[in-house]
Amino acid sequence: MATSDRVLAYLGSTKNIVGSGLAIGGLVLHFVGLAGSLWPIVVGGLYGVGALLAPPDRVRLTISHAEVETKQLRADLDALVSKVSGARFPEDVVARVEALAGILRDILARAEALTSSPDQLHVVSQAIRDYLPTSLEAYANLPRSYALTRRGERERSAHEELISQLDLLDKGLSTIADAVYKGDEQALRDQGRFLRDRFGGSQLDL
Protein backbone atom coordinates (compact mmCIF):
# COMPACT_ATOMS: atom_id res chain seq x y z
CA MET A 1 0.00 0.00 0.00
CA ALA A 2 1.37 3.40 -0.97
CA THR A 3 2.18 5.94 1.75
CA SER A 4 -0.64 8.22 0.60
CA ASP A 5 -3.10 5.32 0.80
CA ARG A 6 -1.92 4.51 4.34
CA VAL A 7 -2.39 8.14 5.38
CA LEU A 8 -5.89 8.27 3.89
CA ALA A 9 -6.78 4.96 5.54
CA TYR A 10 -5.66 6.25 8.94
CA LEU A 11 -7.50 9.56 8.52
CA GLY A 12 -10.72 7.62 8.10
CA SER A 13 -9.99 5.14 10.89
CA THR A 14 -11.87 4.89 14.16
CA LYS A 15 -8.70 5.67 16.09
CA ASN A 16 -8.20 9.00 14.30
CA ILE A 17 -11.87 9.94 14.58
CA VAL A 18 -11.99 9.27 18.33
CA GLY A 19 -8.60 10.87 18.93
CA SER A 20 -9.63 13.97 17.00
CA GLY A 21 -12.90 14.15 18.93
CA LEU A 22 -11.07 14.13 22.26
CA ALA A 23 -8.52 16.63 20.95
CA ILE A 24 -11.37 18.97 20.02
CA GLY A 25 -12.64 18.51 23.56
CA GLY A 26 -9.19 19.63 24.77
CA LEU A 27 -9.42 22.74 22.61
CA VAL A 28 -12.82 23.49 24.14
CA LEU A 29 -11.26 23.24 27.62
CA HIS A 30 -8.55 25.67 26.49
CA PHE A 31 -11.03 28.17 25.10
CA VAL A 32 -13.02 28.18 28.36
CA GLY A 33 -9.81 28.64 30.33
CA LEU A 34 -9.55 25.21 31.96
CA ALA A 35 -6.49 23.79 30.18
CA GLY A 36 -3.94 26.39 31.32
CA SER A 37 -0.71 27.21 29.56
CA LEU A 38 -0.01 23.54 28.87
CA TRP A 39 -3.05 23.19 26.61
CA PRO A 40 -1.03 21.90 23.59
CA ILE A 41 0.13 18.98 25.75
CA VAL A 42 -3.43 18.43 26.98
CA VAL A 43 -4.77 18.40 23.42
CA GLY A 44 -2.02 16.06 22.21
CA GLY A 45 -2.50 13.80 25.23
CA LEU A 46 -6.25 13.58 24.72
CA TYR A 47 -5.72 12.68 21.07
CA GLY A 48 -3.27 9.95 22.08
CA VAL A 49 -5.65 8.58 24.72
CA GLY A 50 -8.52 8.49 22.23
CA ALA A 51 -6.40 6.78 19.57
CA LEU A 52 -5.17 4.19 22.08
CA LEU A 53 -8.55 3.42 23.63
CA ALA A 54 -10.53 3.28 20.40
CA PRO A 55 -11.15 -0.28 19.21
CA PRO A 56 -9.19 -1.18 16.08
CA ASP A 57 -10.97 -1.19 12.76
CA ARG A 58 -12.37 -4.54 11.79
CA VAL A 59 -10.12 -6.60 9.52
CA ARG A 60 -11.77 -7.27 6.18
CA LEU A 61 -10.09 -9.67 3.79
CA THR A 62 -13.00 -10.26 1.47
CA ILE A 63 -13.72 -7.81 -1.33
CA SER A 64 -17.38 -6.91 -1.61
CA HIS A 65 -19.26 -6.48 -4.86
CA ALA A 66 -19.70 -2.79 -4.00
CA GLU A 67 -15.92 -2.31 -3.70
CA VAL A 68 -15.33 -3.88 -7.10
CA GLU A 69 -18.17 -1.88 -8.63
CA THR A 70 -17.18 1.44 -7.08
CA LYS A 71 -13.62 1.08 -8.34
CA GLN A 72 -14.86 0.71 -11.91
CA LEU A 73 -17.39 3.50 -11.42
CA ARG A 74 -14.62 5.86 -10.31
CA ALA A 75 -12.70 5.02 -13.48
CA ASP A 76 -15.81 5.59 -15.61
CA LEU A 77 -16.49 8.91 -13.85
CA ASP A 78 -12.91 10.13 -14.36
CA ALA A 79 -13.10 9.21 -18.04
CA LEU A 80 -16.38 11.10 -18.42
CA VAL A 81 -15.17 14.23 -16.63
CA SER A 82 -12.00 14.32 -18.73
CA LYS A 83 -14.19 14.73 -21.83
CA VAL A 84 -16.11 17.70 -20.43
CA SER A 85 -13.98 20.70 -21.35
CA GLY A 86 -14.50 24.38 -22.10
CA ALA A 87 -13.99 23.65 -25.78
CA ARG A 88 -17.27 21.73 -25.96
CA PHE A 89 -19.30 23.04 -23.05
CA PRO A 90 -19.95 26.45 -21.45
CA GLU A 91 -18.14 27.25 -18.20
CA ASP A 92 -21.29 26.92 -16.07
CA VAL A 93 -21.85 23.41 -17.42
CA VAL A 94 -18.24 22.41 -16.74
CA ALA A 95 -18.50 23.80 -13.20
CA ARG A 96 -21.69 21.85 -12.49
CA VAL A 97 -20.22 18.63 -13.86
CA GLU A 98 -17.14 19.05 -11.66
CA ALA A 99 -19.39 19.66 -8.64
CA LEU A 100 -21.39 16.52 -9.44
CA ALA A 101 -18.17 14.56 -9.82
CA GLY A 102 -17.09 15.72 -6.37
CA ILE A 103 -20.34 14.49 -4.83
CA LEU A 104 -20.07 11.18 -6.66
CA ARG A 105 -16.46 10.64 -5.59
CA ASP A 106 -17.38 11.25 -1.95
CA ILE A 107 -20.16 8.67 -2.22
CA LEU A 108 -17.96 6.14 -4.02
CA ALA A 109 -15.30 6.50 -1.31
CA ARG A 110 -17.77 4.86 1.08
CA ALA A 111 -18.18 1.49 -0.59
CA GLU A 112 -19.30 -0.20 2.63
CA ALA A 113 -22.27 2.14 2.95
CA LEU A 114 -23.27 1.35 -0.61
CA THR A 115 -22.98 -2.38 0.10
CA SER A 116 -25.90 -2.13 2.52
CA SER A 117 -27.93 0.02 0.12
CA PRO A 118 -28.01 -1.54 -3.36
CA ASP A 119 -30.70 0.93 -4.47
CA GLN A 120 -28.36 3.84 -3.84
CA LEU A 121 -25.52 2.05 -5.62
CA HIS A 122 -27.82 1.53 -8.60
CA VAL A 123 -28.72 5.24 -8.77
CA VAL A 124 -25.06 6.25 -8.52
CA SER A 125 -24.16 3.77 -11.24
CA GLN A 126 -26.93 5.04 -13.52
CA ALA A 127 -25.93 8.65 -12.89
CA ILE A 128 -22.36 7.95 -14.02
CA ARG A 129 -23.07 5.57 -16.88
CA ASP A 130 -26.43 6.79 -18.18
CA TYR A 131 -28.09 9.94 -16.81
CA LEU A 132 -25.11 12.31 -16.88
CA PRO A 133 -23.43 11.17 -20.11
CA THR A 134 -26.77 11.02 -21.97
CA SER A 135 -27.58 14.63 -21.07
CA LEU A 136 -24.09 15.84 -21.95
CA GLU A 137 -23.95 13.89 -25.19
CA ALA A 138 -27.27 15.25 -26.42
CA TYR A 139 -26.06 18.80 -25.75
CA ALA A 140 -22.60 18.28 -27.27
CA ASN A 141 -24.12 17.13 -30.57
CA LEU A 142 -25.85 20.50 -31.04
CA PRO A 143 -24.15 23.50 -32.65
CA ARG A 144 -23.08 25.95 -29.92
CA SER A 145 -25.12 28.86 -31.33
CA TYR A 146 -28.24 26.69 -31.57
CA ALA A 147 -27.81 25.32 -28.04
CA LEU A 148 -27.67 28.82 -26.55
CA THR A 149 -30.70 30.18 -28.42
CA ARG A 150 -34.29 29.94 -27.23
CA ARG A 151 -36.82 28.75 -29.81
CA GLY A 152 -39.69 30.66 -28.18
CA GLU A 153 -40.54 32.86 -25.23
CA ARG A 154 -41.63 29.97 -23.00
CA GLU A 155 -39.33 27.32 -24.38
CA ARG A 156 -35.95 26.71 -22.78
CA SER A 157 -32.79 26.81 -24.80
CA ALA A 158 -30.80 23.56 -24.95
CA HIS A 159 -28.31 25.17 -22.59
CA GLU A 160 -30.99 26.01 -20.05
CA GLU A 161 -32.45 22.52 -20.33
CA LEU A 162 -29.05 20.94 -19.68
CA ILE A 163 -28.46 23.17 -16.65
CA SER A 164 -31.88 22.14 -15.31
CA GLN A 165 -31.06 18.45 -15.73
CA LEU A 166 -27.68 18.86 -14.02
CA ASP A 167 -29.35 20.65 -11.11
CA LEU A 168 -31.83 17.78 -10.77
CA LEU A 169 -28.96 15.31 -10.68
CA ASP A 170 -27.22 17.43 -8.07
CA LYS A 171 -30.34 17.42 -5.89
CA GLY A 172 -30.83 13.66 -6.17
CA LEU A 173 -27.18 12.76 -5.57
CA SER A 174 -26.92 15.20 -2.65
CA THR A 175 -29.78 13.31 -1.00
CA ILE A 176 -27.86 10.05 -1.35
CA ALA A 177 -24.69 11.71 -0.03
CA ASP A 178 -26.58 12.99 3.03
CA ALA A 179 -27.81 9.47 3.74
CA VAL A 180 -24.23 8.16 3.54
CA TYR A 181 -22.90 10.92 5.81
CA LYS A 182 -25.61 10.20 8.37
CA GLY A 183 -24.29 6.65 8.49
CA ASP A 184 -20.81 8.02 9.29
CA GLU A 185 -22.28 10.29 11.96
CA GLN A 186 -24.15 7.37 13.52
CA ALA A 187 -20.89 5.40 13.69
CA LEU A 188 -19.33 8.30 15.62
CA ARG A 189 -22.34 8.44 17.97
CA ASP A 190 -22.06 4.68 18.58
CA GLN A 191 -18.37 5.10 19.38
CA GLY A 192 -19.20 7.93 21.79
CA ARG A 193 -21.69 5.72 23.62
CA PHE A 194 -19.07 2.96 23.84
CA LEU A 195 -16.52 5.32 25.39
CA ARG A 196 -19.03 6.80 27.83
CA ASP A 197 -20.17 3.34 28.92
CA ARG A 198 -16.60 2.22 29.46
CA PHE A 199 -14.81 5.31 30.73
CA GLY A 200 -17.51 7.72 31.92
CA GLY A 201 -18.25 11.26 30.69
CA SER A 202 -16.73 12.45 27.43
CA GLN A 203 -16.42 15.61 25.35
CA LEU A 204 -17.72 13.51 22.47
CA ASP A 205 -21.33 13.92 23.61
CA LEU A 206 -23.44 14.59 20.53
PDB file of C-alpha atoms in Angstrom:
ATOM      1  CA  MET A   1       0.000   0.000   0.000  1.00  0.00           C
ATOM      2  CA  ALA A   2       1.375   3.402  -0.969  1.00  0.00           C
ATOM      3  CA  THR A   3       2.179   5.942   1.745  1.00  0.00           C
ATOM      4  CA  SER A   4      -0.636   8.217   0.597  1.00  0.00           C
ATOM      5  CA  ASP A   5      -3.105   5.320   0.804  1.00  0.00           C
ATOM      6  CA  ARG A   6      -1.919   4.511   4.336  1.00  0.00           C
ATOM      7  CA  VAL A   7      -2.386   8.137   5.378  1.00  0.00           C
ATOM      8  CA  LEU A   8      -5.888   8.266   3.890  1.00  0.00           C
ATOM      9  CA  ALA A   9      -6.777   4.963   5.540  1.00  0.00           C
ATOM     10  CA  TYR A  10      -5.657   6.255   8.943  1.00  0.00           C
ATOM     11  CA  LEU A  11      -7.497   9.559   8.521  1.00  0.00           C
ATOM     12  CA  GLY A  12     -10.724   7.617   8.100  1.00  0.00           C
ATOM     13  CA  SER A  13      -9.990   5.141  10.893  1.00  0.00           C
ATOM     14  CA  THR A  14     -11.873   4.888  14.158  1.00  0.00           C
ATOM     15  CA  LYS A  15      -8.697   5.667  16.092  1.00  0.00           C
ATOM     16  CA  ASN A  16      -8.198   8.998  14.304  1.00  0.00           C
ATOM     17  CA  ILE A  17     -11.871   9.940  14.584  1.00  0.00           C
ATOM     18  CA  VAL A  18     -11.993   9.270  18.332  1.00  0.00           C
ATOM     19  CA  GLY A  19      -8.597  10.869  18.934  1.00  0.00           C
ATOM     20  CA  SER A  20      -9.634  13.967  16.995  1.00  0.00           C
ATOM     21  CA  GLY A  21     -12.896  14.147  18.931  1.00  0.00           C
ATOM     22  CA  LEU A  22     -11.073  14.129  22.265  1.00  0.00           C
ATOM     23  CA  ALA A  23      -8.517  16.633  20.953  1.00  0.00           C
ATOM     24  CA  ILE A  24     -11.373  18.967  20.023  1.00  0.00           C
ATOM     25  CA  GLY A  25     -12.645  18.513  23.556  1.00  0.00           C
ATOM     26  CA  GLY A  26      -9.194  19.627  24.771  1.00  0.00           C
ATOM     27  CA  LEU A  27      -9.424  22.743  22.613  1.00  0.00           C
ATOM     28  CA  VAL A  28     -12.816  23.486  24.142  1.00  0.00           C
ATOM     29  CA  LEU A  29     -11.261  23.237  27.617  1.00  0.00           C
ATOM     30  CA  HIS A  30      -8.546  25.666  26.485  1.00  0.00           C
ATOM     31  CA  PHE A  31     -11.031  28.169  25.103  1.00  0.00           C
ATOM     32  CA  VAL A  32     -13.018  28.179  28.361  1.00  0.00           C
ATOM     33  CA  GLY A  33      -9.806  28.642  30.332  1.00  0.00           C
ATOM     34  CA  LEU A  34      -9.550  25.207  31.957  1.00  0.00           C
ATOM     35  CA  ALA A  35      -6.494  23.789  30.179  1.00  0.00           C
ATOM     36  CA  GLY A  36      -3.945  26.388  31.325  1.00  0.00           C
ATOM     37  CA  SER A  37      -0.711  27.214  29.559  1.00  0.00           C
ATOM     38  CA  LEU A  38      -0.006  23.544  28.867  1.00  0.00           C
ATOM     39  CA  TRP A  39      -3.047  23.190  26.608  1.00  0.00           C
ATOM     40  CA  PRO A  40      -1.029  21.902  23.593  1.00  0.00           C
ATOM     41  CA  ILE A  41       0.129  18.983  25.749  1.00  0.00           C
ATOM     42  CA  VAL A  42      -3.433  18.428  26.977  1.00  0.00           C
ATOM     43  CA  VAL A  43      -4.773  18.400  23.420  1.00  0.00           C
ATOM     44  CA  GLY A  44      -2.025  16.057  22.213  1.00  0.00           C
ATOM     45  CA  GLY A  45      -2.495  13.805  25.230  1.00  0.00           C
ATOM     46  CA  LEU A  46      -6.250  13.578  24.716  1.00  0.00           C
ATOM     47  CA  TYR A  47      -5.723  12.682  21.073  1.00  0.00           C
ATOM     48  CA  GLY A  48      -3.273   9.945  22.084  1.00  0.00           C
ATOM     49  CA  VAL A  49      -5.654   8.580  24.715  1.00  0.00           C
ATOM     50  CA  GLY A  50      -8.520   8.493  22.232  1.00  0.00           C
ATOM     51  CA  ALA A  51      -6.404   6.785  19.572  1.00  0.00           C
ATOM     52  CA  LEU A  52      -5.167   4.188  22.079  1.00  0.00           C
ATOM     53  CA  LEU A  53      -8.546   3.425  23.634  1.00  0.00           C
ATOM     54  CA  ALA A  54     -10.528   3.284  20.403  1.00  0.00           C
ATOM     55  CA  PRO A  55     -11.151  -0.276  19.211  1.00  0.00           C
ATOM     56  CA  PRO A  56      -9.186  -1.183  16.084  1.00  0.00           C
ATOM     57  CA  ASP A  57     -10.967  -1.186  12.760  1.00  0.00           C
ATOM     58  CA  ARG A  58     -12.370  -4.545  11.788  1.00  0.00           C
ATOM     59  CA  VAL A  59     -10.123  -6.600   9.522  1.00  0.00           C
ATOM     60  CA  ARG A  60     -11.769  -7.268   6.179  1.00  0.00           C
ATOM     61  CA  LEU A  61     -10.088  -9.670   3.788  1.00  0.00           C
ATOM     62  CA  THR A  62     -13.001 -10.261   1.470  1.00  0.00           C
ATOM     63  CA  ILE A  63     -13.724  -7.812  -1.335  1.00  0.00           C
ATOM     64  CA  SER A  64     -17.380  -6.915  -1.609  1.00  0.00           C
ATOM     65  CA  HIS A  65     -19.257  -6.481  -4.855  1.00  0.00           C
ATOM     66  CA  ALA A  66     -19.703  -2.792  -4.000  1.00  0.00           C
ATOM     67  CA  GLU A  67     -15.922  -2.309  -3.699  1.00  0.00           C
ATOM     68  CA  VAL A  68     -15.329  -3.876  -7.099  1.00  0.00           C
ATOM     69  CA  GLU A  69     -18.172  -1.885  -8.631  1.00  0.00           C
ATOM     70  CA  THR A  70     -17.180   1.444  -7.083  1.00  0.00           C
ATOM     71  CA  LYS A  71     -13.616   1.081  -8.340  1.00  0.00           C
ATOM     72  CA  GLN A  72     -14.859   0.705 -11.912  1.00  0.00           C
ATOM     73  CA  LEU A  73     -17.389   3.496 -11.424  1.00  0.00           C
ATOM     74  CA  ARG A  74     -14.619   5.856 -10.309  1.00  0.00           C
ATOM     75  CA  ALA A  75     -12.701   5.016 -13.477  1.00  0.00           C
ATOM     76  CA  ASP A  76     -15.809   5.592 -15.609  1.00  0.00           C
ATOM     77  CA  LEU A  77     -16.486   8.908 -13.849  1.00  0.00           C
ATOM     78  CA  ASP A  78     -12.913  10.135 -14.361  1.00  0.00           C
ATOM     79  CA  ALA A  79     -13.101   9.209 -18.040  1.00  0.00           C
ATOM     80  CA  LEU A  80     -16.378  11.102 -18.424  1.00  0.00           C
ATOM     81  CA  VAL A  81     -15.174  14.235 -16.629  1.00  0.00           C
ATOM     82  CA  SER A  82     -12.005  14.322 -18.734  1.00  0.00           C
ATOM     83  CA  LYS A  83     -14.192  14.726 -21.828  1.00  0.00           C
ATOM     84  CA  VAL A  84     -16.106  17.699 -20.432  1.00  0.00           C
ATOM     85  CA  SER A  85     -13.977  20.705 -21.347  1.00  0.00           C
ATOM     86  CA  GLY A  86     -14.498  24.376 -22.104  1.00  0.00           C
ATOM     87  CA  ALA A  87     -13.991  23.649 -25.780  1.00  0.00           C
ATOM     88  CA  ARG A  88     -17.268  21.734 -25.961  1.00  0.00           C
ATOM     89  CA  PHE A  89     -19.300  23.044 -23.045  1.00  0.00           C
ATOM     90  CA  PRO A  90     -19.951  26.451 -21.451  1.00  0.00           C
ATOM     91  CA  GLU A  91     -18.141  27.246 -18.197  1.00  0.00           C
ATOM     92  CA  ASP A  92     -21.286  26.915 -16.066  1.00  0.00           C
ATOM     93  CA  VAL A  93     -21.848  23.405 -17.420  1.00  0.00           C
ATOM     94  CA  VAL A  94     -18.242  22.411 -16.740  1.00  0.00           C
ATOM     95  CA  ALA A  95     -18.495  23.795 -13.197  1.00  0.00           C
ATOM     96  CA  ARG A  96     -21.691  21.851 -12.493  1.00  0.00           C
ATOM     97  CA  VAL A  97     -20.218  18.631 -13.859  1.00  0.00           C
ATOM     98  CA  GLU A  98     -17.143  19.047 -11.661  1.00  0.00           C
ATOM     99  CA  ALA A  99     -19.389  19.655  -8.639  1.00  0.00           C
ATOM    100  CA  LEU A 100     -21.388  16.516  -9.442  1.00  0.00           C
ATOM    101  CA  ALA A 101     -18.165  14.558  -9.823  1.00  0.00           C
ATOM    102  CA  GLY A 102     -17.091  15.717  -6.370  1.00  0.00           C
ATOM    103  CA  ILE A 103     -20.340  14.486  -4.829  1.00  0.00           C
ATOM    104  CA  LEU A 104     -20.073  11.178  -6.657  1.00  0.00           C
ATOM    105  CA  ARG A 105     -16.456  10.641  -5.593  1.00  0.00           C
ATOM    106  CA  ASP A 106     -17.385  11.252  -1.952  1.00  0.00           C
ATOM    107  CA  ILE A 107     -20.158   8.669  -2.224  1.00  0.00           C
ATOM    108  CA  LEU A 108     -17.965   6.138  -4.017  1.00  0.00           C
ATOM    109  CA  ALA A 109     -15.299   6.498  -1.310  1.00  0.00           C
ATOM    110  CA  ARG A 110     -17.766   4.861   1.085  1.00  0.00           C
ATOM    111  CA  ALA A 111     -18.184   1.494  -0.591  1.00  0.00           C
ATOM    112  CA  GLU A 112     -19.296  -0.203   2.634  1.00  0.00           C
ATOM    113  CA  ALA A 113     -22.274   2.140   2.950  1.00  0.00           C
ATOM    114  CA  LEU A 114     -23.268   1.349  -0.613  1.00  0.00           C
ATOM    115  CA  THR A 115     -22.980  -2.378   0.104  1.00  0.00           C
ATOM    116  CA  SER A 116     -25.896  -2.127   2.522  1.00  0.00           C
ATOM    117  CA  SER A 117     -27.928   0.018   0.122  1.00  0.00           C
ATOM    118  CA  PRO A 118     -28.014  -1.536  -3.356  1.00  0.00           C
ATOM    119  CA  ASP A 119     -30.700   0.929  -4.472  1.00  0.00           C
ATOM    120  CA  GLN A 120     -28.359   3.844  -3.837  1.00  0.00           C
ATOM    121  CA  LEU A 121     -25.524   2.051  -5.616  1.00  0.00           C
ATOM    122  CA  HIS A 122     -27.817   1.531  -8.605  1.00  0.00           C
ATOM    123  CA  VAL A 123     -28.725   5.238  -8.766  1.00  0.00           C
ATOM    124  CA  VAL A 124     -25.061   6.246  -8.518  1.00  0.00           C
ATOM    125  CA  SER A 125     -24.160   3.768 -11.245  1.00  0.00           C
ATOM    126  CA  GLN A 126     -26.934   5.037 -13.517  1.00  0.00           C
ATOM    127  CA  ALA A 127     -25.927   8.650 -12.889  1.00  0.00           C
ATOM    128  CA  ILE A 128     -22.360   7.950 -14.016  1.00  0.00           C
ATOM    129  CA  ARG A 129     -23.070   5.572 -16.877  1.00  0.00           C
ATOM    130  CA  ASP A 130     -26.434   6.795 -18.180  1.00  0.00           C
ATOM    131  CA  TYR A 131     -28.085   9.941 -16.812  1.00  0.00           C
ATOM    132  CA  LEU A 132     -25.109  12.309 -16.879  1.00  0.00           C
ATOM    133  CA  PRO A 133     -23.426  11.168 -20.111  1.00  0.00           C
ATOM    134  CA  THR A 134     -26.772  11.019 -21.967  1.00  0.00           C
ATOM    135  CA  SER A 135     -27.583  14.630 -21.071  1.00  0.00           C
ATOM    136  CA  LEU A 136     -24.087  15.843 -21.947  1.00  0.00           C
ATOM    137  CA  GLU A 137     -23.946  13.891 -25.187  1.00  0.00           C
ATOM    138  CA  ALA A 138     -27.274  15.254 -26.416  1.00  0.00           C
ATOM    139  CA  TYR A 139     -26.063  18.798 -25.747  1.00  0.00           C
ATOM    140  CA  ALA A 140     -22.601  18.285 -27.270  1.00  0.00           C
ATOM    141  CA  ASN A 141     -24.120  17.134 -30.574  1.00  0.00           C
ATOM    142  CA  LEU A 142     -25.853  20.503 -31.036  1.00  0.00           C
ATOM    143  CA  PRO A 143     -24.151  23.497 -32.653  1.00  0.00           C
ATOM    144  CA  ARG A 144     -23.081  25.951 -29.919  1.00  0.00           C
ATOM    145  CA  SER A 145     -25.116  28.857 -31.327  1.00  0.00           C
ATOM    146  CA  TYR A 146     -28.241  26.693 -31.574  1.00  0.00           C
ATOM    147  CA  ALA A 147     -27.814  25.323 -28.043  1.00  0.00           C
ATOM    148  CA  LEU A 148     -27.672  28.817 -26.554  1.00  0.00           C
ATOM    149  CA  THR A 149     -30.704  30.183 -28.423  1.00  0.00           C
ATOM    150  CA  ARG A 150     -34.293  29.940 -27.233  1.00  0.00           C
ATOM    151  CA  ARG A 151     -36.819  28.754 -29.805  1.00  0.00           C
ATOM    152  CA  GLY A 152     -39.694  30.664 -28.179  1.00  0.00           C
ATOM    153  CA  GLU A 153     -40.538  32.864 -25.231  1.00  0.00           C
ATOM    154  CA  ARG A 154     -41.631  29.967 -23.005  1.00  0.00           C
ATOM    155  CA  GLU A 155     -39.326  27.321 -24.382  1.00  0.00           C
ATOM    156  CA  ARG A 156     -35.949  26.711 -22.777  1.00  0.00           C
ATOM    157  CA  SER A 157     -32.791  26.807 -24.803  1.00  0.00           C
ATOM    158  CA  ALA A 158     -30.804  23.564 -24.948  1.00  0.00           C
ATOM    159  CA  HIS A 159     -28.308  25.168 -22.593  1.00  0.00           C
ATOM    160  CA  GLU A 160     -30.991  26.006 -20.045  1.00  0.00           C
ATOM    161  CA  GLU A 161     -32.447  22.518 -20.331  1.00  0.00           C
ATOM    162  CA  LEU A 162     -29.052  20.943 -19.684  1.00  0.00           C
ATOM    163  CA  ILE A 163     -28.460  23.165 -16.647  1.00  0.00           C
ATOM    164  CA  SER A 164     -31.883  22.145 -15.308  1.00  0.00           C
ATOM    165  CA  GLN A 165     -31.056  18.450 -15.727  1.00  0.00           C
ATOM    166  CA  LEU A 166     -27.679  18.859 -14.021  1.00  0.00           C
ATOM    167  CA  ASP A 167     -29.348  20.651 -11.109  1.00  0.00           C
ATOM    168  CA  LEU A 168     -31.832  17.778 -10.774  1.00  0.00           C
ATOM    169  CA  LEU A 169     -28.957  15.306 -10.676  1.00  0.00           C
ATOM    170  CA  ASP A 170     -27.218  17.433  -8.067  1.00  0.00           C
ATOM    171  CA  LYS A 171     -30.339  17.420  -5.887  1.00  0.00           C
ATOM    172  CA  GLY A 172     -30.826  13.657  -6.166  1.00  0.00           C
ATOM    173  CA  LEU A 173     -27.182  12.765  -5.567  1.00  0.00           C
ATOM    174  CA  SER A 174     -26.919  15.197  -2.646  1.00  0.00           C
ATOM    175  CA  THR A 175     -29.780  13.314  -1.000  1.00  0.00           C
ATOM    176  CA  ILE A 176     -27.858  10.054  -1.350  1.00  0.00           C
ATOM    177  CA  ALA A 177     -24.685  11.706  -0.031  1.00  0.00           C
ATOM    178  CA  ASP A 178     -26.585  12.992   3.025  1.00  0.00           C
ATOM    179  CA  ALA A 179     -27.810   9.466   3.742  1.00  0.00           C
ATOM    180  CA  VAL A 180     -24.234   8.155   3.538  1.00  0.00           C
ATOM    181  CA  TYR A 181     -22.896  10.920   5.807  1.00  0.00           C
ATOM    182  CA  LYS A 182     -25.613  10.196   8.371  1.00  0.00           C
ATOM    183  CA  GLY A 183     -24.295   6.648   8.492  1.00  0.00           C
ATOM    184  CA  ASP A 184     -20.806   8.016   9.290  1.00  0.00           C
ATOM    185  CA  GLU A 185     -22.284  10.292  11.961  1.00  0.00           C
ATOM    186  CA  GLN A 186     -24.146   7.371  13.517  1.00  0.00           C
ATOM    187  CA  ALA A 187     -20.890   5.404  13.685  1.00  0.00           C
ATOM    188  CA  LEU A 188     -19.335   8.299  15.618  1.00  0.00           C
ATOM    189  CA  ARG A 189     -22.338   8.440  17.969  1.00  0.00           C
ATOM    190  CA  ASP A 190     -22.057   4.683  18.575  1.00  0.00           C
ATOM    191  CA  GLN A 191     -18.365   5.100  19.382  1.00  0.00           C
ATOM    192  CA  GLY A 192     -19.195   7.928  21.788  1.00  0.00           C
ATOM    193  CA  ARG A 193     -21.689   5.722  23.621  1.00  0.00           C
ATOM    194  CA  PHE A 194     -19.073   2.961  23.838  1.00  0.00           C
ATOM    195  CA  LEU A 195     -16.519   5.317  25.393  1.00  0.00           C
ATOM    196  CA  ARG A 196     -19.028   6.799  27.832  1.00  0.00           C
ATOM    197  CA  ASP A 197     -20.173   3.338  28.920  1.00  0.00           C
ATOM    198  CA  ARG A 198     -16.601   2.222  29.459  1.00  0.00           C
ATOM    199  CA  PHE A 199     -14.812   5.313  30.728  1.00  0.00           C
ATOM    200  CA  GLY A 200     -17.515   7.721  31.921  1.00  0.00           C
ATOM    201  CA  GLY A 201     -18.249  11.263  30.690  1.00  0.00           C
ATOM    202  CA  SER A 202     -16.733  12.452  27.428  1.00  0.00           C
ATOM    203  CA  GLN A 203     -16.421  15.610  25.351  1.00  0.00           C
ATOM    204  CA  LEU A 204     -17.724  13.505  22.470  1.00  0.00           C
ATOM    205  CA  ASP A 205     -21.335  13.925  23.606  1.00  0.00           C
ATOM    206  CA  LEU A 206     -23.441  14.588  20.530  1.00  0.00           C
TER     207      LEU A 206
END
